[in-house]
mmCIF file of C-alpha atoms in Angstrom:
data_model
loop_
_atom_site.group_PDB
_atom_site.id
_atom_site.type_symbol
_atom_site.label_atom_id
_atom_site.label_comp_id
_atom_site.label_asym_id
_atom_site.label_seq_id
_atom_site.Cartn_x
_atom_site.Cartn_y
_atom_site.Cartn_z
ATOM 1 C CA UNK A 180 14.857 -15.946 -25.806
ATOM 2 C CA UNK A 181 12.505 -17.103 -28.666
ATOM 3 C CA UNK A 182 14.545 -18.740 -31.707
ATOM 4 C CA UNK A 183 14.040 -18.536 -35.693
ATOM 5 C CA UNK A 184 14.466 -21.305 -37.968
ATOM 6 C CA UNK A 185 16.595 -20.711 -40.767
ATOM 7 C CA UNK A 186 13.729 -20.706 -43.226
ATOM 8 C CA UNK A 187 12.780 -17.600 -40.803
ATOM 9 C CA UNK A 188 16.111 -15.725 -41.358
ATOM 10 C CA UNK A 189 16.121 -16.473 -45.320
ATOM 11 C CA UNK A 190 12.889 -14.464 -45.323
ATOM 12 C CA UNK A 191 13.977 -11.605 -43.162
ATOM 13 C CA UNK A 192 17.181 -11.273 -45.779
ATOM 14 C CA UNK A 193 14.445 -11.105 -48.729
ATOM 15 C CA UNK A 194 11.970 -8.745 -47.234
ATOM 16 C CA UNK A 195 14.017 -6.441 -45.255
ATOM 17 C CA UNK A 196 11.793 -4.331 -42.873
ATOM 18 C CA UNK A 197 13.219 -1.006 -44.577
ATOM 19 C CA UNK A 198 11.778 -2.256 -47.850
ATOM 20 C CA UNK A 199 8.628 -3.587 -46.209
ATOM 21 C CA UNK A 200 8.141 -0.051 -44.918
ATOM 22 C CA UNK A 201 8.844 1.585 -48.451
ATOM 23 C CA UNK A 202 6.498 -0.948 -49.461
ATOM 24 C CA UNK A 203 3.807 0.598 -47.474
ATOM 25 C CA UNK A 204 5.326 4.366 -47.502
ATOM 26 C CA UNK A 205 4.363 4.087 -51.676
ATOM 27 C CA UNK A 206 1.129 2.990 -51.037
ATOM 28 C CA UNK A 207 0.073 5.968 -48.860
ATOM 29 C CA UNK A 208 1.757 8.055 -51.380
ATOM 30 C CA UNK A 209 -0.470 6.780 -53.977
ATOM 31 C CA UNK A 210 -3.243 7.212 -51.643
ATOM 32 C CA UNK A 211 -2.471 10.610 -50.665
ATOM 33 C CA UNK A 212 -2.692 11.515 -54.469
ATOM 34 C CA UNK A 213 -5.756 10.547 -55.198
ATOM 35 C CA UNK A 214 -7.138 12.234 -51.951
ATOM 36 C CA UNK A 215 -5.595 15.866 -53.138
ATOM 37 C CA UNK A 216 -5.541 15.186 -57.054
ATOM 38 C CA UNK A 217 -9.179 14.082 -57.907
ATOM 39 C CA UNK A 218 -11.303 17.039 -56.121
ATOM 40 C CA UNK A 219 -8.671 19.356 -57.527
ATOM 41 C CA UNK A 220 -9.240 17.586 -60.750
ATOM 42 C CA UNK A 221 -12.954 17.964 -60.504
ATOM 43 C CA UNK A 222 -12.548 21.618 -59.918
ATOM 44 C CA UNK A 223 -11.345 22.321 -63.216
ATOM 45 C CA UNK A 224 -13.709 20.519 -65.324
ATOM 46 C CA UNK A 225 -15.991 23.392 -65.872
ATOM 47 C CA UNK A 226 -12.939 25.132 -68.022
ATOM 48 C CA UNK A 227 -12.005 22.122 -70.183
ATOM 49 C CA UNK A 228 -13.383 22.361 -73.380
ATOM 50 C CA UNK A 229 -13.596 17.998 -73.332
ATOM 51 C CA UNK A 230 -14.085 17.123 -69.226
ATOM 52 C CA UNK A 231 -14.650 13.543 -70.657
ATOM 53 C CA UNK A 232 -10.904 12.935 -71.207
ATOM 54 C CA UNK A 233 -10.535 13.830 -67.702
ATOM 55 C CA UNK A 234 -13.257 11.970 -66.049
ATOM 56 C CA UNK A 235 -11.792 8.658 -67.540
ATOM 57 C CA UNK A 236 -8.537 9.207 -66.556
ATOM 58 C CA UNK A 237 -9.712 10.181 -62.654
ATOM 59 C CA UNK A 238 -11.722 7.077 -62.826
ATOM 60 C CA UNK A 239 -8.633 5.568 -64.306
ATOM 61 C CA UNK A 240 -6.055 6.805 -61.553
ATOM 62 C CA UNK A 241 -8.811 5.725 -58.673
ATOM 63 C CA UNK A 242 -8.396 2.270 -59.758
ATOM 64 C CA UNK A 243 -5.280 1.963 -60.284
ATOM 65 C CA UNK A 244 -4.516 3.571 -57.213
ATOM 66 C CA UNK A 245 -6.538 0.708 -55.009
ATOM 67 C CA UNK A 246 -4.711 -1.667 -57.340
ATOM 68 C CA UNK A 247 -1.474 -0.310 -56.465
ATOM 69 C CA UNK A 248 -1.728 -0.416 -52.917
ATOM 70 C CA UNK A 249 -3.386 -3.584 -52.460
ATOM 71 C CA UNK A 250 -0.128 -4.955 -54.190
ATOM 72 C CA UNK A 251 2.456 -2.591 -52.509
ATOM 73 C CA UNK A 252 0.535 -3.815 -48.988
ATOM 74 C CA UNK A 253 0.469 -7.802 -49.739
ATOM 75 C CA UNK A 254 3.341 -8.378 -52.138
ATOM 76 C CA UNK A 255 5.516 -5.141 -51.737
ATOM 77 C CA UNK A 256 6.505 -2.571 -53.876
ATOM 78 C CA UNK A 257 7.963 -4.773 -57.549
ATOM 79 C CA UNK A 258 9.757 -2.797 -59.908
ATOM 80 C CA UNK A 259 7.105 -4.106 -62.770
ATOM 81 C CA UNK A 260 4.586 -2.343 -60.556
ATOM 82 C CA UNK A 261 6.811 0.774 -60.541
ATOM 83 C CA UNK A 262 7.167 0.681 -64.066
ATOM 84 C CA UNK A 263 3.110 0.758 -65.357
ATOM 85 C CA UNK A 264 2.074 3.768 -62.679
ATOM 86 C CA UNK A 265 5.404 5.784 -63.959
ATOM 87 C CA UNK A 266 4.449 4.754 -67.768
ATOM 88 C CA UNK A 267 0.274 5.928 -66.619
ATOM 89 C CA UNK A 268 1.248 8.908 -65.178
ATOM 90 C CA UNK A 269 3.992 9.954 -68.250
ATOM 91 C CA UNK A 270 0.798 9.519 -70.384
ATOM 92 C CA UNK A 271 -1.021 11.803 -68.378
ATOM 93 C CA UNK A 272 1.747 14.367 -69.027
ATOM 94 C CA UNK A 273 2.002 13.853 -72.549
ATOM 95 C CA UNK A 274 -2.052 14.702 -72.743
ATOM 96 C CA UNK A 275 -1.732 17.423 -70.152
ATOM 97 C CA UNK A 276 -3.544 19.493 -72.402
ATOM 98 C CA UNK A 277 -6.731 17.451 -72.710
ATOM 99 C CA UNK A 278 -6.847 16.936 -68.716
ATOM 100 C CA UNK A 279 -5.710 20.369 -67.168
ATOM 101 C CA UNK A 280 -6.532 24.347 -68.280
ATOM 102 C CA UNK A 281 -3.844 26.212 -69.523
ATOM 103 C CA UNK A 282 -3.638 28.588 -66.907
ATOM 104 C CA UNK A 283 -3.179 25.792 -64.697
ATOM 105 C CA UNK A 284 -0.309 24.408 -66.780
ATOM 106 C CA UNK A 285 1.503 27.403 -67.189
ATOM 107 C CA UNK A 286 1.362 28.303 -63.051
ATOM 108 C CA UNK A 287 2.745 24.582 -62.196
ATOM 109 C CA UNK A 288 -0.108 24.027 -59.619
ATOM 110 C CA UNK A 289 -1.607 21.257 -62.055
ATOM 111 C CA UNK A 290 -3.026 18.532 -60.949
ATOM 112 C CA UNK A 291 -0.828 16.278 -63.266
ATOM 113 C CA UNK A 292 2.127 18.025 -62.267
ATOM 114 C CA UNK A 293 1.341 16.832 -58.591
ATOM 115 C CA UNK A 294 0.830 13.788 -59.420
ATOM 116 C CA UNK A 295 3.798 13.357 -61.646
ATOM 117 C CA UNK A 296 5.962 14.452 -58.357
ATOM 118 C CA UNK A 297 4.360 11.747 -55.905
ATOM 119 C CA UNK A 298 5.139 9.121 -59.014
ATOM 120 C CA UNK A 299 8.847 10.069 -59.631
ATOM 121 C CA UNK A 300 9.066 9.828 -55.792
ATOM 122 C CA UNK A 301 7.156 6.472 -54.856
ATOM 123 C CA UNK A 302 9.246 4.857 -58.050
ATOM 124 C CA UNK A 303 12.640 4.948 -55.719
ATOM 125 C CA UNK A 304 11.137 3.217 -53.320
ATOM 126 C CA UNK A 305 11.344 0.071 -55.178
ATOM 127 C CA UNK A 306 15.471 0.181 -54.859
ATOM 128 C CA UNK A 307 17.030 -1.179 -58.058
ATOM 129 C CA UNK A 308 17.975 2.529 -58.675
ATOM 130 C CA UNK A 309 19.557 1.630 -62.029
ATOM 131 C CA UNK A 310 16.105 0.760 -63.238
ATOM 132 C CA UNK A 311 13.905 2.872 -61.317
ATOM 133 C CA UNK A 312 15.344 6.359 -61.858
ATOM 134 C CA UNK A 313 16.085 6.331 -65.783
ATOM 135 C CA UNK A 314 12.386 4.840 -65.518
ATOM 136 C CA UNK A 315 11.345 7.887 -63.133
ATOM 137 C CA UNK A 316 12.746 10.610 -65.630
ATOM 138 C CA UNK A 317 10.576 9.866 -68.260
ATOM 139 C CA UNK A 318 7.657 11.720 -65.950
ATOM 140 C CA UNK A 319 9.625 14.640 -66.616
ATOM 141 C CA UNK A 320 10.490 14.786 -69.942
ATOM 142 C CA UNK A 321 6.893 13.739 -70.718
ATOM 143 C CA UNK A 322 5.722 16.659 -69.103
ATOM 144 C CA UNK A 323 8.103 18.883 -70.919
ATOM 145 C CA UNK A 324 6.989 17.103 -73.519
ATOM 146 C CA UNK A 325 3.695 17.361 -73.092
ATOM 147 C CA UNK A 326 3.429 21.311 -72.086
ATOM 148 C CA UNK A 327 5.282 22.408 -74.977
ATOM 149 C CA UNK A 328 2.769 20.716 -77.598
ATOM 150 C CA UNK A 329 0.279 23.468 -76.416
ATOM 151 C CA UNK A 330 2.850 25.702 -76.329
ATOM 152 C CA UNK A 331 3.450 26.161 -72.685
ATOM 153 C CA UNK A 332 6.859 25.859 -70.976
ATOM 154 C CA UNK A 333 7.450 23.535 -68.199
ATOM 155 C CA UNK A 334 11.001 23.905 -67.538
ATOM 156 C CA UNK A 335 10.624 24.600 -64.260
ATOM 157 C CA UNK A 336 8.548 21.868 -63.262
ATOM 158 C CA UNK A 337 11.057 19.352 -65.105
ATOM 159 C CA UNK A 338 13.770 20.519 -63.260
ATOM 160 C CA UNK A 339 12.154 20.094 -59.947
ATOM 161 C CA UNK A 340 11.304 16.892 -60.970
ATOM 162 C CA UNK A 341 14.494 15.604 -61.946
ATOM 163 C CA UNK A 342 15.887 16.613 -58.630
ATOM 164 C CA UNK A 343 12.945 15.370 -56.261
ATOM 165 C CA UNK A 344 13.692 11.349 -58.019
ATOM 166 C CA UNK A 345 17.627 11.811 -57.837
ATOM 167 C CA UNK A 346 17.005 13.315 -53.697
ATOM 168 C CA UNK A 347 14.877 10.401 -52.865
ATOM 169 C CA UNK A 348 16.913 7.525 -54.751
ATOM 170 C CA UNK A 349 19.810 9.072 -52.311
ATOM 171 C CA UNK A 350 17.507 8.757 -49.315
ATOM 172 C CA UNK A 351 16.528 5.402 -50.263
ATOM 173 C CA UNK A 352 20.335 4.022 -50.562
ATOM 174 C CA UNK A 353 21.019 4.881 -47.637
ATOM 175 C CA UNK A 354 18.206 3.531 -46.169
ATOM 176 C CA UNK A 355 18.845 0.422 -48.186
ATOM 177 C CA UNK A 356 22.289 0.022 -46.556
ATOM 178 C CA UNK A 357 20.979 0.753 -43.398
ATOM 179 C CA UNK A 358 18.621 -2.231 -43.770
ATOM 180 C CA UNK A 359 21.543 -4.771 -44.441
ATOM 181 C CA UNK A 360 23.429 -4.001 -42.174
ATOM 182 C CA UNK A 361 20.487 -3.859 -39.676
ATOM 183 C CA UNK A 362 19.811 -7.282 -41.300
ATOM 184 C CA UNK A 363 23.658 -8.593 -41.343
ATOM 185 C CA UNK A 364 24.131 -8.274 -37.666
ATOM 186 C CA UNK A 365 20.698 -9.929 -37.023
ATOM 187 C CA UNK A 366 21.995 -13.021 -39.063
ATOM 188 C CA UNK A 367 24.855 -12.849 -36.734
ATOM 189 C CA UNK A 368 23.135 -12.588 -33.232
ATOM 190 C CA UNK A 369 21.245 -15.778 -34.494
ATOM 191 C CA UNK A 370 23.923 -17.652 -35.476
ATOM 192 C CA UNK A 371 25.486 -16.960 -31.896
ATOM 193 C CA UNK A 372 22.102 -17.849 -30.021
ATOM 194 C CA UNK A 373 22.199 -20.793 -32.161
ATOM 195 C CA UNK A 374 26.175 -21.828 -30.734
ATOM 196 C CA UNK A 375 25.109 -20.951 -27.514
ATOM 197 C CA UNK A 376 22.174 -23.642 -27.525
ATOM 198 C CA UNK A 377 24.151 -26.074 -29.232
ATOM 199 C CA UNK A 378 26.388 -25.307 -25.851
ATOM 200 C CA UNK A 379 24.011 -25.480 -23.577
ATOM 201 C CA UNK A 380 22.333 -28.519 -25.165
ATOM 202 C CA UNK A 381 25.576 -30.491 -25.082
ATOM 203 C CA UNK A 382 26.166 -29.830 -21.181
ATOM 204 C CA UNK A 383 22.967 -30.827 -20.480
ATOM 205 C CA UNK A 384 23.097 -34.072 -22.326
ATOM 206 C CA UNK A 385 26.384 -34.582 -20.678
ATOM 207 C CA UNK A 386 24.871 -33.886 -16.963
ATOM 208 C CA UNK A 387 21.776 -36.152 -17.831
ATOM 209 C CA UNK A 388 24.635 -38.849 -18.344
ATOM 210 C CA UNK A 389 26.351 -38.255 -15.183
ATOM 211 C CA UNK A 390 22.960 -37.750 -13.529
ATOM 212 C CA UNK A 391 22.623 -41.737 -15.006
ATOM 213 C CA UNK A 392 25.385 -43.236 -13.757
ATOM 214 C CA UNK A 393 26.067 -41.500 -10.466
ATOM 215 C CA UNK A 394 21.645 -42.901 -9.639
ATOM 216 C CA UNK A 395 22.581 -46.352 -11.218
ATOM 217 C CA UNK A 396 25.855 -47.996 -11.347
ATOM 218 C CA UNK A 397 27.752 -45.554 -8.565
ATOM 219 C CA UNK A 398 24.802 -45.857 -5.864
ATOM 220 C CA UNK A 399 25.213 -49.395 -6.383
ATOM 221 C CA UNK A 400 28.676 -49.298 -6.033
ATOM 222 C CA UNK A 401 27.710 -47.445 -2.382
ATOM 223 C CA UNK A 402 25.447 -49.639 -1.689
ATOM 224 C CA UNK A 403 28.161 -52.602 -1.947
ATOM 225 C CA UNK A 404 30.479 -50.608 0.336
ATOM 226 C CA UNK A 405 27.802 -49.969 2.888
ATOM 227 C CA UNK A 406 26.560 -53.981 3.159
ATOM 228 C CA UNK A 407 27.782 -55.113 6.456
ATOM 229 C CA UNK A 408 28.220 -58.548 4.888
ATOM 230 C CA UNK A 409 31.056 -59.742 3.213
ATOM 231 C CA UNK A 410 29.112 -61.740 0.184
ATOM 232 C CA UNK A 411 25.796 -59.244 -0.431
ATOM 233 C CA UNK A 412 25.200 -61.717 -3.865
ATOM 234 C CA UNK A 413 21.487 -61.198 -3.493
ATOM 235 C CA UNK A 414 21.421 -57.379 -2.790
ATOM 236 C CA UNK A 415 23.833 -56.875 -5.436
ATOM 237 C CA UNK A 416 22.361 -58.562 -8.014
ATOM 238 C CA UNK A 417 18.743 -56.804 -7.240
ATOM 239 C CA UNK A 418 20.628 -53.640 -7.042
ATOM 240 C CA UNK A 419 22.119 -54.595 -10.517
ATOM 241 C CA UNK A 420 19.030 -55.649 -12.119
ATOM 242 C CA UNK A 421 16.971 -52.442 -10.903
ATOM 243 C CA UNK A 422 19.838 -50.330 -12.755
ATOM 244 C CA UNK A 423 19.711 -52.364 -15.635
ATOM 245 C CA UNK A 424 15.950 -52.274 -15.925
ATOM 246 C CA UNK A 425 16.184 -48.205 -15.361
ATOM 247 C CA UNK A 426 18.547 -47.899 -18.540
ATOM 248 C CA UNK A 427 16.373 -50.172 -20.564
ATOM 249 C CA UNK A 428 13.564 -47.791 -19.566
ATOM 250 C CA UNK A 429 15.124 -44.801 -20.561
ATOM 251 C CA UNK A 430 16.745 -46.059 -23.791
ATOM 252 C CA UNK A 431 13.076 -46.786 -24.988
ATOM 253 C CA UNK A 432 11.314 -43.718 -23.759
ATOM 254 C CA UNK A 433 14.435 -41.703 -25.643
ATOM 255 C CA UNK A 434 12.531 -43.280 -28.773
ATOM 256 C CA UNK A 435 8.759 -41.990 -27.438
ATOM 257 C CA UNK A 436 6.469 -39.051 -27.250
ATOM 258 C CA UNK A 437 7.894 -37.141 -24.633
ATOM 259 C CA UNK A 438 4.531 -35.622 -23.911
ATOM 260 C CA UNK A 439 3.083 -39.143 -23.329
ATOM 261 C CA UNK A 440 1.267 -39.297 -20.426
ATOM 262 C CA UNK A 441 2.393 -41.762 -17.795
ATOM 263 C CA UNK A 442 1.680 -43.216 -13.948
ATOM 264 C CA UNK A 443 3.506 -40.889 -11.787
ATOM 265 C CA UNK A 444 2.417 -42.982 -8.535
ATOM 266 C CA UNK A 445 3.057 -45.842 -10.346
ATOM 267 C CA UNK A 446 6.734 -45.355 -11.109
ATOM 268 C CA UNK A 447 7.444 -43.793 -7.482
ATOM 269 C CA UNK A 448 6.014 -46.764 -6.136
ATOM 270 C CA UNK A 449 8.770 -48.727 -7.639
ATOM 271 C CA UNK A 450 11.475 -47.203 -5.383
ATOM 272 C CA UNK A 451 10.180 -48.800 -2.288
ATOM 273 C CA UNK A 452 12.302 -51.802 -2.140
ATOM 274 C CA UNK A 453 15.125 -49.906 -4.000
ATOM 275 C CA UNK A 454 17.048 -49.807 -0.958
ATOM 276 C CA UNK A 455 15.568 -52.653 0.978
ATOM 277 C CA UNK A 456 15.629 -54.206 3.973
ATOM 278 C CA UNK A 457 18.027 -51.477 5.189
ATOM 279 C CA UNK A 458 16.116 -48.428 4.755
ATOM 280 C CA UNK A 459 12.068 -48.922 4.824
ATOM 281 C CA UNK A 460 10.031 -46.604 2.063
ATOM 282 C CA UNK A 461 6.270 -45.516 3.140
ATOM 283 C CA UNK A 462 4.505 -44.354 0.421
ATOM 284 C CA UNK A 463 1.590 -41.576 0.740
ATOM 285 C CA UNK A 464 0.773 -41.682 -3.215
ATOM 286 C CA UNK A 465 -2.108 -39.846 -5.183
ATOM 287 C CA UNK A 466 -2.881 -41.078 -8.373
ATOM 288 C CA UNK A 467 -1.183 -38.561 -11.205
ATOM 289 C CA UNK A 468 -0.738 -38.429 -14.661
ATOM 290 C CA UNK A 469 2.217 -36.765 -16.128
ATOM 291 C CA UNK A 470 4.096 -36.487 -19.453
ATOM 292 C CA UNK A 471 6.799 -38.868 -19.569
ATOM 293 C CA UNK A 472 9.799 -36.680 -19.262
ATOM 294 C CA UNK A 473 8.201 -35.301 -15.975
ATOM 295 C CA UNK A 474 7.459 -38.297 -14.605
ATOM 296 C CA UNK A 475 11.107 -39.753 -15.040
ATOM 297 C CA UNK A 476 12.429 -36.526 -13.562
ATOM 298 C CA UNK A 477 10.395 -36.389 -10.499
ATOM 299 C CA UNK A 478 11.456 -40.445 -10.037
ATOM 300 C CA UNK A 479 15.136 -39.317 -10.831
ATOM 301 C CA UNK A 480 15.201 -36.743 -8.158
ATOM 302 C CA UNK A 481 12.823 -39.006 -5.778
ATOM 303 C CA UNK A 482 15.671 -41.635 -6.214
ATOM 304 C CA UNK A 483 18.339 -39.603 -5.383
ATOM 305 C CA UNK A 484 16.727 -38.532 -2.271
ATOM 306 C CA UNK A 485 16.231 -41.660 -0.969
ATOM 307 C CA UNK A 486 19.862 -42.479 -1.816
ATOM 308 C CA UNK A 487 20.935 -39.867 0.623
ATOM 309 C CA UNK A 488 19.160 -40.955 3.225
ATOM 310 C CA UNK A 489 20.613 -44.583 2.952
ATOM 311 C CA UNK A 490 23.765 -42.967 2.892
ATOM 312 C CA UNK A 491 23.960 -40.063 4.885
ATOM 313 C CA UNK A 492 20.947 -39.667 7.134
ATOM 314 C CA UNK A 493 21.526 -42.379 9.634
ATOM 315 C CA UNK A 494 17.960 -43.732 9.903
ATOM 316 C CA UNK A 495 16.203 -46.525 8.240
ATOM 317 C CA UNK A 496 13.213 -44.678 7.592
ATOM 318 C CA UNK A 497 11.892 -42.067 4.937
ATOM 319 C CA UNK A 498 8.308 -40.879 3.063
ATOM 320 C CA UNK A 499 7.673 -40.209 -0.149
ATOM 321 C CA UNK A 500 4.426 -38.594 -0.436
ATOM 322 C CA UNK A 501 3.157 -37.679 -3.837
ATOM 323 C CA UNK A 502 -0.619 -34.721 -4.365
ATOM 324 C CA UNK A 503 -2.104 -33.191 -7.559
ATOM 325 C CA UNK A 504 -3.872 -30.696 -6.549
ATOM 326 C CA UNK A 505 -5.228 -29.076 -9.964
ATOM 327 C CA UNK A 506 -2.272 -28.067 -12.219
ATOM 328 C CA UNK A 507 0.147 -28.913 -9.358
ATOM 329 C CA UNK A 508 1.849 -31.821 -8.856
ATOM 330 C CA UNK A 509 4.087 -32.359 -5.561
ATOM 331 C CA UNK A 510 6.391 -34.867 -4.606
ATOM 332 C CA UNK A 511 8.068 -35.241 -0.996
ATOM 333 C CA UNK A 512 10.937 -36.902 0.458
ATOM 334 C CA UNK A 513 11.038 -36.716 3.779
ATOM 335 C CA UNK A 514 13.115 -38.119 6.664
ATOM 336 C CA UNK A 515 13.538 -37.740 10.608
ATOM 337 C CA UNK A 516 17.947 -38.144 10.221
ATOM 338 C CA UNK A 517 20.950 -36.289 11.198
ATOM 339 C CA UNK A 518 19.978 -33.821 8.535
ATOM 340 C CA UNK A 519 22.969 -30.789 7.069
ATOM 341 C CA UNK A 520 23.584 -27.746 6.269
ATOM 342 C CA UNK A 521 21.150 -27.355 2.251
ATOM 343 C CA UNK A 522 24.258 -24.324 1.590
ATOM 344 C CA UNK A 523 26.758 -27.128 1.133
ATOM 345 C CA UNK A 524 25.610 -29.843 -1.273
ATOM 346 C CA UNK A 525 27.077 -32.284 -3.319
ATOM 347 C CA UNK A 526 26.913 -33.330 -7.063
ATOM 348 C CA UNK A 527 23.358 -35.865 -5.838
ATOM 349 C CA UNK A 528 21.368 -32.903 -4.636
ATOM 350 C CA UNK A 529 22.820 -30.306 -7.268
ATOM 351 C CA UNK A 530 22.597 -32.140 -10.437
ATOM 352 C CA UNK A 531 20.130 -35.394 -9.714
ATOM 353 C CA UNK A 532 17.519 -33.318 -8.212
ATOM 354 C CA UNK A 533 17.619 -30.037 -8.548
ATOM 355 C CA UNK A 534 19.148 -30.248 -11.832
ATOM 356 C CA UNK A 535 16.800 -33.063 -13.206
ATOM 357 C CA UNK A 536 13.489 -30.990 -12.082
ATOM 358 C CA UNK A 537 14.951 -27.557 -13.028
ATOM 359 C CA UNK A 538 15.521 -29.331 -16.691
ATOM 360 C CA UNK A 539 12.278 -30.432 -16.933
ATOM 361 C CA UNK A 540 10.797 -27.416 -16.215
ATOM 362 C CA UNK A 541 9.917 -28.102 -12.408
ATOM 363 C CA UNK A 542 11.520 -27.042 -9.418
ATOM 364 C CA UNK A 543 13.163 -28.515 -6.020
ATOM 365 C CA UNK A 544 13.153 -27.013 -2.694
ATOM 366 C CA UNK A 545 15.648 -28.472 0.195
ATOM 367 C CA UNK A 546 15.197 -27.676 3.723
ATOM 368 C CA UNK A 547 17.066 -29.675 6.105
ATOM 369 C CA UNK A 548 19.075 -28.437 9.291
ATOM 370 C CA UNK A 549 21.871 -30.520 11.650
ATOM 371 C CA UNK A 550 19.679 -32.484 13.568
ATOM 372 C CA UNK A 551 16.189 -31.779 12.435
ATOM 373 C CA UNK A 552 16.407 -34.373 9.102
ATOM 374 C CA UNK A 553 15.190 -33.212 5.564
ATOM 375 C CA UNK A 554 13.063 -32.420 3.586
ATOM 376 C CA UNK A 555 13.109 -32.534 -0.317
ATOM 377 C CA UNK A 556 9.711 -31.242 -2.163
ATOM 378 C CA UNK A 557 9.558 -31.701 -5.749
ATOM 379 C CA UNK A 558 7.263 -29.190 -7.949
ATOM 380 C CA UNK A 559 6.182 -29.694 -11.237
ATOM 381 C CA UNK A 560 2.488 -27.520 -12.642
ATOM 382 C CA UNK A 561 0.904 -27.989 -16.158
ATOM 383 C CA UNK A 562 0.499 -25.257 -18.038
#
């Protein structure tokens, strides 16, 4: 599962996707206006006794529509942006008379009037309801306002109006609390993932140390139990140094670009001689380039491997053979011992290889029987 940072969630708790959506909801509102109001509009020009006033304010509503939505769409619906279209549209009911006939006015079916309810609606969608619906009822009284200067009532239409921006500022709170607490348990659920990474990143730091020591300092240890001679000085102390070296390695590549590409065959070839002169390496190596976090996990598991057959296969013998072939790169350890049963492995084969490929994004694959020796292929493919 795909993580968010925390500048991620801050923005989510800012633009909650309910108010994103009201965002856009207001916009087609406005749209939706100018679609039914302006050929209605045009309609009644012919009856006006000055269609000029009219004209400019249709031209006038047009722009401010695309306006409008352009902001609603990019920015989201402000409250400043709620308050000019309800303060354009309450001046369109206060000059009602100039922009709609009187028959029109008096049978609520004006194109104002229409407009005045898609305003008083689209203004709750901003939340802030203390601002936005005293804001909102000034459509209404406007209109009132407005109708009875030519000496037409508009009661009706006031009331309506009053009760279509009080019924959607109650749909919009709850949608509001919907959002938060949509948005609340989100913040949560992150905040878990985030524990559970921090988990799983602190187990895997601990197995890459155990991984570390049980391929260094214990297979050394092994390797001094296993000596048939009492004073193994020499193998020790190459044993020692080889370890050594390894943790020097890694300590500076901790410090590198782990997508830096490196030698694969190169640092495979350096675990011939790793458990020399008892157990001889042949090496069957294609030249391969691989990031550097690959390339130590496919020598980590590699290692590990031959480890096991020093101490468990019975043979002196083993082959590491390494292909690319295109975005695949293979390594295999193989060996002609006693072999065992893959169900029942130990901490080596679970943790050192399959572990240390399986972290890296690779994969290893064990087949081995009593009797018929083992096998241990190593898959790693570029993406």
């Amino acid at each position: 599962m795909g993580t968010f940072r925390d500048a991620d969630v801050d923005r989510l708790l800012r633009v909650e996707p309910v108010r994103a959506a009201m965002s856009r909801m207001a916009a087609g509102l406005r749209g939706s206006a100018v679609v039914v109001v302006v050929p209605s509009a045009l309609l009644g020009l012919a009856e006006l006794d000055t269609p000029g006033w009219a004209i400019l304010a249709l031209v006038t509503l047009s722009a401010w529509t695309g306006l409008y939505g352009a902001i609603c769409w990019i920015r989201g619906l402000d409250r400043w942006l709620v308050v000019l279209d309800v303060l354009m549209t309450a001046a369109f009911c206060l000059f009602i008379g100039e922009l709609v006939p009187a028959e029109a006015i008096s049978g609520g079916a004006s194109w104002v009037a229409g407009l005045a309810s898609l305003t008083v609606i689209a203004a709750q969608l901003a939340g802030g309801l203390w601002i936005s619906v005293p804001v909102s009822l000034l459509v209404p009284a406007a209109l009132f306002a407005g109708s009875s200067s030519i000496g037409v009532s508009a009661a009706n239409q006031t009331v309506v109006l009053c009760v279509q921006a009080l019924a959607a500022a109650a749909t919009m709170i709850v949608a509001t609390r919907t959002g938060e607490a949509a948005a609340r348990v989100f913040t949560e659920l992150q905040a878990q993932i985030r524990r559970l990474e921090i988990g799983r990143a602190a187990r895997e730091d601990a197995r890459s140390h155990l991984r570390t020591i049980h391929n260094g300092p214990l297979t050394t240890l092994t390797i001094a139990l296993q000596l048939a001679t009492p004073h193994p000085g020499a193998a020790l102390r190459r044993h020692a140094a080889a370890d050594l070296r390894e943790l020097s390695r890694s300590a500076e590549e901790a410090g590198e670009e782990p997508e830096r590409l490196v030698r694969l065959d190169r640092r495979l070839a350096g675990l011939a001689d790793w458990h020399a002169p008892q157990l001889t390496v042949t090496l069957e190596l294609e030249p391969a380039e691989v990031p550097a976090t690959i390339a130590a996990a496919f020598t980590e598991a590699a290692k590990e491997s031959l480890a096991n057959v020093f101490k468990h296969a019975g043979v002196d013998r083993a082959t590491i053979r390494l292909t690319a072939d295109g975005p695949l790169v293979r390594v295999t350890v193989r060996d002609e011992g006693r072999g065992f049963d893959p169900r029942r492995t130990g901490f080596g084969l679970r943790e050192a290889v399959t572990g240390a490929m399986t972290a890296a994004g690779g994969s290893a694959a064990i087949r081995a029987a009593p009797g018929e020796g083992t096998t241990i292929v190593l898959e790693w493919r570029h993406e």
